[in-house]
Short mmCIF file of C-alpha atoms and ligand atoms in Angstrom, two decimals:
data_model
loop_
_atom_site.label_atom_id
_atom_site.label_comp_id
_atom_site.label_asym_id
_atom_site.label_seq_id
_atom_site.Cartn_x
_atom_site.Cartn_y
_atom_site.Cartn_z
CA MET A 1083 85.16 139.24 98.59
CA LYS A 1084 84.56 141.63 101.43
CA LEU A 1085 84.57 140.19 105.14
CA TYR A 1086 80.99 141.31 105.43
CA GLU A 1087 79.81 139.46 102.31
CA GLN A 1088 81.33 136.40 103.49
CA TYR A 1089 80.03 136.63 107.21
CA PRO A 1090 76.73 138.41 106.80
CA VAL A 1091 75.28 140.16 110.11
CA SER A 1092 71.80 139.26 111.53
CA LEU A 1093 70.54 141.22 114.30
CA SER A 1094 67.45 141.38 116.47
CA ASN A 1095 65.23 144.35 115.23
CA SER A 1096 62.93 145.76 118.18
CA LEU A 1097 60.68 147.02 115.44
CA SER A 1098 59.58 143.46 114.25
CA GLY A 1099 60.69 141.70 117.29
CA LYS A 1100 62.80 139.31 115.20
CA LYS A 1101 66.39 138.72 114.16
CA GLU A 1102 66.91 139.90 110.62
CA LEU A 1103 69.66 139.92 108.04
CA PHE A 1104 71.22 143.15 107.96
CA LYS A 1105 70.97 144.89 104.71
CA PRO A 1106 72.68 148.66 104.85
CA ILE A 1107 70.71 151.17 102.86
CA ILE A 1108 74.10 152.17 101.04
CA PRO A 1109 76.29 149.05 100.32
CA GLY A 1110 79.30 148.72 102.50
CA PHE A 1111 77.97 151.52 104.60
CA VAL A 1112 76.75 151.87 108.11
CA GLY A 1113 74.84 154.85 109.55
CA MET A 1114 74.30 154.46 113.19
CA TYR A 1115 72.58 156.62 115.86
CA VAL A 1116 72.52 156.01 119.52
CA CYS A 1117 71.17 158.21 122.37
CA GLY A 1118 73.90 159.42 124.34
CA PRO A 1119 73.74 160.60 128.16
CA THR A 1120 72.15 163.30 129.85
CA VAL A 1121 74.94 165.27 131.17
CA TYR A 1122 73.77 166.30 134.63
CA ASN A 1123 75.41 163.57 136.57
CA ASN A 1124 78.18 161.21 136.56
CA VAL A 1125 77.82 157.96 134.50
CA HIS A 1126 77.21 154.78 136.18
CA LEU A 1127 78.13 151.23 135.34
CA GLY A 1128 74.35 150.69 133.99
CA ASN A 1129 74.97 153.27 131.51
CA THR A 1130 78.33 152.29 130.50
CA ARG A 1131 76.70 149.01 129.66
CA THR A 1132 74.67 150.47 126.97
CA PHE A 1133 77.23 152.34 125.41
CA LEU A 1134 79.66 149.21 125.39
CA THR A 1135 77.16 147.45 123.41
CA PHE A 1136 77.07 149.89 120.75
CA ASP A 1137 80.89 150.24 121.04
CA ILE A 1138 81.08 146.57 119.91
CA ILE A 1139 78.29 146.80 117.13
CA SER A 1140 80.49 149.68 115.57
CA ARG A 1141 83.77 147.94 115.93
CA TYR A 1142 82.58 144.55 114.32
CA PHE A 1143 81.15 146.21 111.50
CA ARG A 1144 84.22 148.07 111.01
CA PHE A 1145 86.26 144.88 111.40
CA LEU A 1146 84.09 143.56 108.67
CA GLY A 1147 85.10 146.13 106.34
CA TYR A 1148 82.09 148.29 106.51
CA LYS A 1149 82.40 152.12 106.59
CA VAL A 1150 80.82 153.30 109.66
CA ARG A 1151 79.28 156.62 110.54
CA TYR A 1152 78.46 156.28 114.37
CA VAL A 1153 76.66 159.57 115.79
CA ARG A 1154 76.16 159.44 119.42
CA ASN A 1155 74.56 162.83 120.67
CA ILE A 1156 74.93 164.57 124.29
CA THR A 1157 71.71 165.67 125.76
CA ASP A 1158 72.53 169.14 127.25
CA VAL A 1159 68.98 170.47 127.43
CA GLY A 1160 65.31 169.50 127.47
CA HIS A 1161 65.26 166.10 129.38
CA LEU A 1162 62.70 166.99 132.08
CA GLU A 1163 62.43 165.13 135.30
CA ASN A 1164 59.57 163.46 134.06
CA ASP A 1165 58.91 161.58 130.73
CA ASP A 1166 55.37 162.96 130.94
CA ASP A 1167 56.95 166.69 130.00
CA GLN A 1168 56.52 167.57 133.87
CA GLY A 1169 58.97 169.01 136.31
CA GLU A 1170 62.43 170.91 135.80
CA ASP A 1171 64.98 170.62 133.19
CA LYS A 1172 67.54 168.00 134.39
CA ILE A 1173 70.38 170.39 133.59
CA GLY A 1174 68.65 173.49 134.78
CA LYS A 1175 68.05 171.96 137.97
CA LYS A 1176 71.37 170.93 138.71
CA ALA A 1177 72.57 174.15 137.75
CA ARG A 1178 70.11 175.85 140.13
CA LEU A 1179 71.23 173.54 142.93
CA GLU A 1180 74.96 173.81 142.55
CA GLN A 1181 74.82 177.61 141.63
CA LEU A 1182 76.40 176.94 138.23
CA GLU A 1183 75.86 178.03 134.77
CA PRO A 1184 74.07 175.41 132.88
CA MET A 1185 76.95 175.01 130.56
CA GLU A 1186 79.43 174.50 133.40
CA VAL A 1187 77.35 171.63 134.64
CA VAL A 1188 77.46 170.10 130.99
CA LYS A 1189 81.26 170.53 130.58
CA LYS A 1190 81.78 168.96 134.07
CA TYR A 1191 79.65 166.00 133.04
CA THR A 1192 80.75 165.61 129.52
CA GLU A 1193 84.09 165.45 130.39
CA ASP A 1194 83.39 162.58 132.96
CA PHE A 1195 81.55 160.85 130.65
CA HIS A 1196 84.51 160.93 127.91
CA SER A 1197 86.89 159.83 130.65
CA VAL A 1198 84.71 156.79 131.69
CA MET A 1199 84.64 155.92 128.06
CA ARG A 1200 88.47 156.20 127.68
CA GLN A 1201 88.81 153.87 130.85
CA PHE A 1202 86.74 151.28 129.21
CA ASN A 1203 88.47 151.38 125.95
CA ILE A 1204 85.06 152.50 124.42
CA LEU A 1205 85.83 154.37 121.07
CA PRO A 1206 84.58 157.75 120.32
CA PRO A 1207 81.89 157.90 117.67
CA SER A 1208 82.30 159.54 114.34
CA ILE A 1209 80.17 162.87 115.15
CA GLU A 1210 79.02 163.74 118.88
CA PRO A 1211 76.57 166.51 118.29
CA THR A 1212 74.83 168.36 121.38
CA ALA A 1213 71.23 169.14 121.42
CA THR A 1214 72.05 172.95 122.28
CA GLY A 1215 74.12 173.27 119.02
CA HIS A 1216 70.88 172.20 117.02
CA ILE A 1217 68.33 174.68 118.31
CA VAL A 1218 67.63 176.40 114.98
CA GLU A 1219 66.94 172.72 113.54
CA GLN A 1220 64.65 171.84 116.30
CA ILE A 1221 62.65 174.95 115.78
CA GLU A 1222 62.57 174.31 111.89
CA ILE A 1223 61.06 170.86 112.13
CA THR A 1224 58.40 171.98 114.93
CA LYS A 1225 57.38 174.52 111.94
CA LYS A 1226 57.11 171.80 109.85
CA LEU A 1227 55.00 169.65 112.26
CA LEU A 1228 52.78 172.36 112.66
CA ASP A 1229 52.32 173.09 109.22
CA LEU A 1230 51.45 169.64 108.35
CA GLY A 1231 48.82 169.82 111.13
CA LEU A 1232 50.95 167.00 113.39
CA ALA A 1233 51.35 169.65 116.27
CA TYR A 1234 49.64 172.49 117.90
CA GLU A 1235 50.63 175.67 119.89
CA VAL A 1236 49.40 176.37 123.18
CA ASN A 1237 50.27 179.45 125.33
CA GLY A 1238 54.10 179.48 123.98
CA SER A 1239 54.49 175.76 123.76
CA VAL A 1240 54.21 173.46 120.98
CA TYR A 1241 52.70 169.72 121.52
CA PHE A 1242 52.74 166.68 119.07
CA ASP A 1243 49.04 165.63 118.34
CA VAL A 1244 49.25 161.77 118.81
CA LYS A 1245 45.92 160.90 117.83
CA LYS A 1246 46.04 163.00 114.66
CA TYR A 1247 49.28 161.22 113.82
CA HIS A 1248 47.69 157.84 114.59
CA GLN A 1249 44.93 158.60 112.11
CA SER A 1250 47.23 157.99 109.08
CA HIS A 1251 50.10 156.30 110.78
CA SER A 1252 50.81 153.82 113.50
CA TYR A 1253 51.62 155.23 117.09
CA GLY A 1254 53.13 152.43 119.17
CA ILE A 1255 54.60 150.06 116.58
CA LEU A 1256 58.17 149.94 118.42
CA SER A 1257 57.02 149.32 122.08
CA GLY A 1258 53.95 147.37 121.19
CA ARG A 1259 51.72 149.73 123.19
CA ASN A 1260 48.11 150.09 122.33
CA ILE A 1261 47.01 154.10 121.93
CA GLU A 1262 43.45 153.35 123.42
CA GLU A 1263 45.31 151.55 126.48
CA LEU A 1264 47.70 154.60 126.60
CA ILE A 1265 44.78 156.82 126.85
CA GLU A 1266 42.98 155.07 129.44
CA SER A 1267 45.91 154.38 131.61
CA GLY A 1268 47.91 156.75 133.42
CA ARG A 1269 47.50 160.17 134.77
CA ASP A 1270 44.68 162.36 133.88
CA LEU A 1271 45.21 165.92 132.68
CA ASP A 1272 44.71 168.27 135.25
CA SER A 1273 43.18 171.79 134.85
CA GLN A 1274 46.75 173.09 134.41
CA ASP A 1275 47.63 171.13 131.28
CA GLU A 1276 47.76 172.32 128.16
CA LYS A 1277 48.02 169.26 126.11
CA ARG A 1278 44.97 168.36 124.27
CA ASP A 1279 45.56 164.73 125.31
CA LYS A 1280 47.77 163.11 127.98
CA ILE A 1281 49.59 161.09 125.23
CA ASP A 1282 50.81 164.11 123.53
CA PHE A 1283 54.25 165.40 123.84
CA ALA A 1284 56.14 168.52 123.92
CA LEU A 1285 58.22 169.52 120.88
CA TRP A 1286 58.85 172.90 122.28
CA LYS A 1287 58.05 174.44 125.90
CA LYS A 1288 57.80 177.86 127.06
CA ALA A 1289 60.34 179.04 129.27
CA SER A 1290 58.93 180.59 132.66
CA PRO A 1291 60.51 183.79 133.65
CA SER A 1292 63.07 181.83 135.83
CA HIS A 1293 63.94 179.11 133.50
CA ILE A 1294 67.74 179.63 132.67
CA MET A 1295 67.97 177.62 129.49
CA ARG A 1296 66.06 179.60 126.69
CA TRP A 1297 66.09 180.50 123.35
CA PRO A 1298 63.92 182.83 121.14
CA SER A 1299 61.57 181.21 119.03
CA PRO A 1300 58.30 182.02 116.63
CA TRP A 1301 56.45 181.04 119.82
CA GLY A 1302 58.49 183.22 122.44
CA ASP A 1303 61.32 182.20 124.80
CA GLY A 1304 61.70 178.40 125.47
CA PHE A 1305 63.34 175.25 125.24
CA PRO A 1306 63.12 172.14 122.96
CA GLY A 1307 61.43 168.88 124.05
CA TRP A 1308 63.38 165.75 124.64
CA HIS A 1309 62.70 163.54 122.02
CA ILE A 1310 63.02 166.23 118.97
CA GLU A 1311 66.74 166.63 119.60
CA CYS A 1312 67.32 163.14 118.40
CA THR A 1313 65.26 163.34 115.65
CA VAL A 1314 66.94 166.34 114.21
CA MET A 1315 70.56 165.29 114.81
CA SER A 1316 70.15 161.68 113.42
CA THR A 1317 68.27 163.19 110.28
CA LYS A 1318 71.39 165.90 109.90
CA TYR A 1319 73.96 163.57 109.89
CA LEU A 1320 72.65 160.34 108.48
CA GLY A 1321 69.58 161.48 106.45
CA GLU A 1322 65.82 160.91 106.62
CA GLN A 1323 66.18 157.22 106.75
CA PHE A 1324 69.11 155.50 108.43
CA ASP A 1325 70.43 151.84 109.09
CA ILE A 1326 70.52 151.88 112.84
CA HIS A 1327 69.46 153.35 115.95
CA GLY A 1328 70.00 152.36 119.35
CA GLY A 1329 69.85 152.91 123.04
CA GLY A 1330 69.19 151.08 126.35
CA MET A 1331 65.84 149.21 126.52
CA ASP A 1332 64.55 151.90 128.87
CA LEU A 1333 64.27 154.52 126.02
CA LYS A 1334 61.92 152.34 123.98
CA PHE A 1335 59.11 153.91 125.24
CA PRO A 1336 58.35 156.84 125.21
CA HIS A 1337 61.63 158.30 123.91
CA HIS A 1338 62.20 156.15 120.70
CA GLU A 1339 58.29 155.77 119.86
CA CYS A 1340 58.19 159.76 119.98
CA GLU A 1341 61.15 159.73 117.58
CA ILE A 1342 59.65 157.33 115.06
CA ALA A 1343 56.41 159.52 115.15
CA GLN A 1344 58.01 162.95 114.64
CA GLY A 1345 60.47 161.40 111.83
CA THR A 1346 57.66 159.76 109.83
CA GLY A 1347 55.30 162.71 110.50
CA ALA A 1348 57.74 165.36 109.27
CA ASN A 1349 59.26 163.21 106.24
CA GLY A 1350 56.68 160.95 105.30
CA LYS A 1351 58.90 157.67 106.03
CA ALA A 1352 59.96 155.80 108.92
CA PRO A 1353 63.51 157.08 109.98
CA VAL A 1354 64.87 153.70 111.20
CA HIS A 1355 65.44 150.38 109.39
CA TYR A 1356 66.64 148.55 112.56
CA TRP A 1357 66.36 149.43 116.17
CA ILE A 1358 68.54 147.78 118.67
CA HIS A 1359 68.10 147.95 122.53
CA SER A 1360 70.57 146.99 124.93
CA ASN A 1361 69.20 145.35 128.13
CA MET A 1362 69.73 146.85 131.54
CA LEU A 1363 72.51 146.25 134.17
CA THR A 1364 70.84 145.19 137.25
CA VAL A 1365 71.64 144.62 140.82
CA ASN A 1366 69.85 141.91 142.75
CA GLY A 1367 67.35 141.87 139.66
CA GLN A 1368 66.73 145.57 139.94
CA LYS A 1369 67.79 148.28 137.21
CA MET A 1370 70.83 150.07 138.25
CA SER A 1371 69.76 153.85 138.66
CA LYS A 1372 71.00 156.63 140.04
CA SER A 1373 67.31 157.37 141.57
CA LEU A 1374 66.91 154.08 143.03
CA GLY A 1375 70.22 154.45 145.05
CA ASN A 1376 71.65 151.20 143.98
CA SER A 1377 73.97 152.70 141.44
CA PHE A 1378 78.10 153.04 141.82
CA LEU A 1379 80.42 154.86 139.61
CA PRO A 1380 83.08 153.28 137.59
CA SER A 1381 85.95 154.97 139.65
CA GLU A 1382 84.34 153.37 142.75
CA LEU A 1383 84.28 150.15 140.93
CA PHE A 1384 87.98 150.60 140.16
CA SER A 1385 88.89 151.43 143.65
CA GLY A 1386 86.68 149.17 145.59
CA SER A 1387 85.32 152.10 147.58
CA HIS A 1388 81.71 151.07 147.63
CA PRO A 1389 79.76 149.10 150.29
CA MET A 1390 78.47 146.69 147.55
CA LEU A 1391 82.19 146.11 146.58
CA GLN A 1392 84.40 143.68 148.08
CA ARG A 1393 87.32 145.06 146.29
CA GLY A 1394 88.37 147.01 143.23
CA TYR A 1395 88.35 145.64 139.65
CA THR A 1396 90.44 146.92 136.75
CA PRO A 1397 88.27 148.46 133.73
CA MET A 1398 89.10 145.02 131.07
CA ALA A 1399 87.95 142.71 134.06
CA VAL A 1400 84.48 144.75 133.80
CA ARG A 1401 84.58 145.05 130.27
CA PHE A 1402 84.89 141.29 130.04
CA PHE A 1403 82.25 140.87 132.75
CA MET A 1404 79.80 142.73 130.61
CA LEU A 1405 80.70 140.96 127.22
CA GLN A 1406 80.05 137.36 129.04
CA SER A 1407 76.41 137.98 128.42
CA HIS A 1408 74.38 138.78 125.24
CA TYR A 1409 73.45 142.55 125.06
CA SER A 1410 69.70 141.66 124.80
CA SER A 1411 69.70 139.70 128.07
CA THR A 1412 69.86 141.48 131.40
CA LEU A 1413 72.98 141.67 133.46
CA ASP A 1414 73.12 141.31 137.17
CA PHE A 1415 76.25 142.90 139.07
CA SER A 1416 77.86 140.39 141.56
CA ASN A 1417 81.29 140.37 142.90
CA GLU A 1418 81.47 136.73 142.46
CA ALA A 1419 80.88 137.33 138.75
CA LEU A 1420 83.37 140.14 138.37
CA GLN A 1421 86.21 137.83 139.62
CA ALA A 1422 85.36 135.29 137.52
CA ALA A 1423 85.56 137.78 134.72
CA GLU A 1424 89.04 138.79 136.08
CA LYS A 1425 90.27 135.24 135.67
CA GLY A 1426 88.86 134.82 132.18
CA TYR A 1427 90.41 138.14 131.00
CA LYS A 1428 93.82 137.18 132.39
CA LYS A 1429 93.97 133.75 130.69
CA LEU A 1430 92.79 135.40 127.15
CA SER A 1431 95.15 138.29 127.72
CA SER A 1432 98.18 135.91 128.60
CA ALA A 1433 97.45 133.69 125.73
CA LEU A 1434 97.80 136.87 123.63
CA LYS A 1435 101.20 137.69 124.89
CA THR A 1436 102.19 134.03 124.36
CA LEU A 1437 100.93 134.12 120.54
CA ARG A 1438 103.23 137.33 120.29
CA GLU A 1439 106.26 135.36 121.34
CA LEU A 1440 105.63 132.45 119.17
CA SER A 1441 107.36 132.36 115.51
CA HIS A 1442 106.42 129.80 113.13
CA PRO A 1443 109.65 127.70 112.02
CA GLY A 1444 108.01 126.45 108.72
CA THR A 1445 106.12 123.45 108.16
CA SER A 1446 107.84 120.19 108.40
CA MET A 1447 105.00 117.62 109.53
CA PRO A 1448 101.88 118.79 108.29
CA ASP A 1449 98.93 117.63 110.17
CA PRO A 1450 95.61 118.14 107.97
CA SER A 1451 93.11 117.80 110.91
CA ALA A 1452 95.29 120.12 112.94
CA ASN A 1453 95.11 122.80 110.43
CA GLU A 1454 91.42 122.30 109.74
CA SER A 1455 90.35 122.63 113.33
CA LEU A 1456 92.31 125.82 113.82
CA GLU A 1457 90.57 127.35 110.64
CA SER A 1458 87.17 126.14 111.86
CA LEU A 1459 87.76 128.18 115.37
CA VAL A 1460 88.44 130.91 112.97
CA GLN A 1461 85.24 130.71 111.27
CA THR A 1462 83.37 130.17 114.38
CA CYS A 1463 84.70 133.50 115.62
CA TYR A 1464 83.08 135.47 112.84
CA LYS A 1465 80.13 133.27 112.84
CA GLU A 1466 79.11 133.88 116.49
CA MET A 1467 79.88 137.42 116.19
CA SER A 1468 77.80 137.91 112.95
CA ASP A 1469 74.95 136.26 114.75
CA ASP A 1470 73.56 139.27 116.42
CA PHE A 1471 76.93 140.10 117.76
CA ASN A 1472 77.08 137.34 120.47
CA THR A 1473 79.92 138.05 122.54
CA ALA A 1474 79.45 135.47 125.16
CA LYS A 1475 79.64 132.91 122.68
CA THR A 1476 82.81 134.52 120.95
CA LEU A 1477 84.31 134.50 124.16
CA ALA A 1478 83.68 130.70 124.55
CA VAL A 1479 85.61 130.30 120.99
CA LEU A 1480 88.55 132.63 121.98
CA PHE A 1481 89.07 130.20 125.42
CA GLU A 1482 89.36 127.35 123.18
CA MET A 1483 91.81 129.28 120.87
CA ALA A 1484 93.52 130.15 123.94
CA SER A 1485 94.11 126.54 124.92
CA ARG A 1486 95.60 125.89 121.37
CA ILE A 1487 97.99 128.70 121.78
CA ASN A 1488 99.18 127.11 125.00
CA ASP A 1489 99.48 123.86 123.41
CA MET A 1490 101.76 125.48 120.55
CA LYS A 1491 103.93 126.83 123.41
CA SER A 1492 104.18 123.66 125.32
CA GLY A 1493 104.98 121.57 121.98
CA ASN A 1494 101.75 119.77 122.33
CA LEU A 1495 100.61 121.28 119.20
CA PRO A 1496 103.78 121.52 117.15
CA LEU A 1497 104.02 124.71 114.85
CA SER A 1498 106.00 122.51 112.42
CA SER A 1499 102.63 120.68 111.77
CA LEU A 1500 100.43 123.87 110.75
CA GLU A 1501 100.61 125.39 107.65
CA VAL A 1502 102.15 129.01 107.80
CA GLU A 1503 99.00 130.71 106.20
CA ASN A 1504 96.85 128.63 108.71
CA PHE A 1505 98.77 129.75 111.60
CA ASN A 1506 98.91 133.29 110.37
CA SER A 1507 95.15 133.52 109.92
CA PHE A 1508 94.47 131.87 113.33
CA ALA A 1509 97.05 134.28 115.06
CA ASN A 1510 95.17 137.43 113.04
CA ALA A 1511 91.85 136.33 114.08
CA TYR A 1512 92.53 135.80 117.72
CA THR A 1513 94.40 139.35 117.83
CA GLY A 1514 91.87 140.90 115.88
CA PHE A 1515 88.91 139.71 117.85
CA MET A 1516 90.48 140.35 121.16
CA GLU A 1517 91.68 144.04 120.46
CA ASN A 1518 89.94 145.43 117.55
CA VAL A 1519 86.28 143.67 117.81
CA LEU A 1520 86.03 142.95 121.76
CA GLY A 1521 88.48 145.90 122.72
CA LEU A 1522 89.99 143.94 125.24
CA LYS A 1523 93.31 145.72 125.47
CA GLU A 1524 96.40 144.69 127.36
CA GLU A 1525 96.09 146.09 130.74
CA SER A 1526 98.45 144.58 133.48
CA GLY A 1527 102.03 145.89 133.93
CA SER A 1528 101.93 148.30 131.07
CA ASP A 1529 103.57 150.99 132.87
CA GLU A 1530 106.44 148.44 134.11
CA LYS A 1531 106.84 147.54 130.51
CA LEU A 1532 107.27 151.15 129.74
CA LEU A 1533 109.63 151.83 132.33
CA ASP A 1534 111.82 148.55 131.43
CA GLY A 1535 111.56 149.75 127.80
CA THR A 1536 112.78 153.49 128.64
CA ILE A 1537 115.90 152.25 131.00
CA GLY A 1538 116.93 149.67 128.27
CA VAL A 1539 117.41 152.73 126.15
CA LEU A 1540 119.57 154.33 128.56
CA ILE A 1541 121.57 151.20 129.24
CA GLY A 1542 122.07 151.10 125.52
CA LEU A 1543 123.48 154.54 125.52
CA ARG A 1544 125.75 153.94 128.57
CA LYS A 1545 127.19 150.94 126.93
CA LYS A 1546 127.79 153.00 123.83
CA ALA A 1547 129.54 155.79 125.98
CA ARG A 1548 131.76 153.11 127.37
CA ALA A 1549 132.73 151.63 124.15
CA ASP A 1550 133.52 155.19 123.01
CA ARG A 1551 135.62 155.65 126.16
CA ASN A 1552 133.47 158.77 126.95
CA PHE A 1553 133.41 157.67 130.88
CA ALA A 1554 131.93 161.23 131.88
CA LEU A 1555 128.97 160.45 130.01
CA SER A 1556 128.73 156.73 130.91
CA ASP A 1557 129.05 157.89 134.77
CA LYS A 1558 126.61 160.52 134.31
CA ILE A 1559 123.93 158.10 133.17
CA ARG A 1560 124.77 155.76 136.18
CA ASP A 1561 124.52 158.44 138.65
CA GLU A 1562 121.46 160.34 137.43
CA LEU A 1563 119.49 157.33 137.18
CA LYS A 1564 120.70 156.40 140.97
CA SER A 1565 119.70 159.93 142.09
CA ILE A 1566 116.01 158.82 141.04
CA GLY A 1567 116.22 155.50 142.81
CA ILE A 1568 117.62 153.07 139.76
CA GLN A 1569 120.37 151.18 140.48
CA LEU A 1570 122.31 149.98 137.29
CA LYS A 1571 124.43 146.66 137.94
CA ASP A 1572 127.52 145.58 135.55
CA GLY A 1573 127.74 141.95 134.95
CA LYS A 1574 130.71 140.22 134.24
CA ASP A 1575 130.04 139.52 130.70
CA GLY A 1576 129.51 143.25 129.97
CA GLU A 1577 125.58 143.08 130.48
CA ILE A 1578 124.02 145.85 132.59
CA THR A 1579 121.00 145.12 134.58
CA TRP A 1580 118.82 147.34 136.84
CA SER A 1581 116.80 147.47 139.83
CA ALA A 1582 114.81 149.99 141.67
CA GLU A 1583 116.00 150.91 145.19
P1 AMP B 444 70.67 158.58 130.40
O1 AMP B 444 71.83 159.43 130.85
O2 AMP B 444 70.08 158.35 131.94
O3 AMP B 444 69.92 159.11 129.55
O4 AMP B 444 71.28 157.03 130.17
C1 AMP B 444 72.01 157.19 129.05
C2 AMP B 444 72.17 155.59 128.63
O5 AMP B 444 72.07 154.69 129.51
C3 AMP B 444 70.61 155.39 128.25
O6 AMP B 444 70.86 154.72 126.78
C4 AMP B 444 69.88 154.40 128.95
O7 AMP B 444 69.04 153.64 128.24
C5 AMP B 444 71.36 153.76 129.33
N1 AMP B 444 70.87 153.05 130.93
C6 AMP B 444 70.45 153.53 131.91
N2 AMP B 444 70.50 153.02 133.09
C7 AMP B 444 70.90 151.49 132.72
C8 AMP B 444 71.23 150.50 133.22
N3 AMP B 444 70.92 150.02 134.49
N4 AMP B 444 71.59 149.39 132.44
C9 AMP B 444 72.19 149.53 131.15
N5 AMP B 444 71.88 150.92 130.54
C10 AMP B 444 71.12 151.70 131.30
ZN1 ZN B 445 67.66 160.01 121.89
#
């Protein structure tokens, strides 16, 4: 029996507003699309929370034995400053201000994004497509929507006709917004607007003569709207209908609502079975955002170089901090919470080290209740994660497991009382949930460990040279290490130790 059959996953589907049992379209396979960053700025800690949520979700599906195709795009064109299709393209504007080619802006911030993801041990997706790499497909679907009568062209731009779509489908099903209210509220169209209705949105925009990012199209030179890229890239790599679509809560409307309308309009069926939205990282209750001026960068967090930070924190302490709350709740940043997370992470990672050093001597005085209690902790780990990826509760179980590990080491829980099979299943679960599911990798002292190992190899070579009476080589190893500040000391018993000068 596969693990995913043993521990079925339930998840909060934003579409129904309920927790639902996950049923994949293809058995054993998960297709997941997550809106990636708009690469015109350094990613801040808030963005990182959203990508961490989907890292955990894809890791857990894989851990359960699913094959996962995880597509996360890079938005490198078409996201205007205002969701209302107003203003300048964010990337084009940055290029103009910094006097760079737009693709230089894109490269710079894509690299920053990747490096932040690596630091937090957020795994790369299976496919990372870019919007500019899919202009042809975006033009094709725009043509299709025009042919279907769901879009109209005005003066070189093409807009999606929301009212028309709503006649046969339902606009607003994801966000719960009511189309009449949307029409009544908000800004009225002014004389310069080309849209028939203010709730319509751009599929293709005409490029003004000064607009740098432009492509030829049947409607003249222009560039794609923001929402259409995700419809195109998710369909291309996951099909017209796929399992999971994710993103931050702030993308629910209009971005994801528009994606549903475009996909359903073009292909006649709803594109996504489960919509998952990750909640916001807040600062004093307010969404962390570059434009509100309350954001800081991961690099500032590591070094502590920001007025809001009392000191620096390591990437794993921050990862732990984020995992301590459920992805669907808001999470408020504070130094106190980070310091508590740092302690929590150290406790769990030191138990992992202890566990690695334990070796089972064979069972000689079996204690059924101790064995059962270990097994039940393993089961609870799976159950908590399968219950809507509850990392907070899984961490609570891992703390309980860590205290058992410490008892094993101290002898309060003798290893000889545990069945080997039980001990192994417990050890595999603890290691697997820590490293593979929660991605909490060992952090402290890894450089020292590497150095210690490397010098150990050289010490071994020196011992061998001496045994072979090759004193020239043995002295050379000692002297060259000394020249870089490493002192070898010969002990009485032939052991060699080292210290840094
Ligand atoms: P952007 O590059 O602005 O499109 O954002 C990239 C991702 O980060 C999107 O999924 C946003 O929903 C998400 N995001 C933005 N701000 C926050 C925040 N304060 N907390 C959590 N996620 C956020
Ligand atoms: Zn998107």
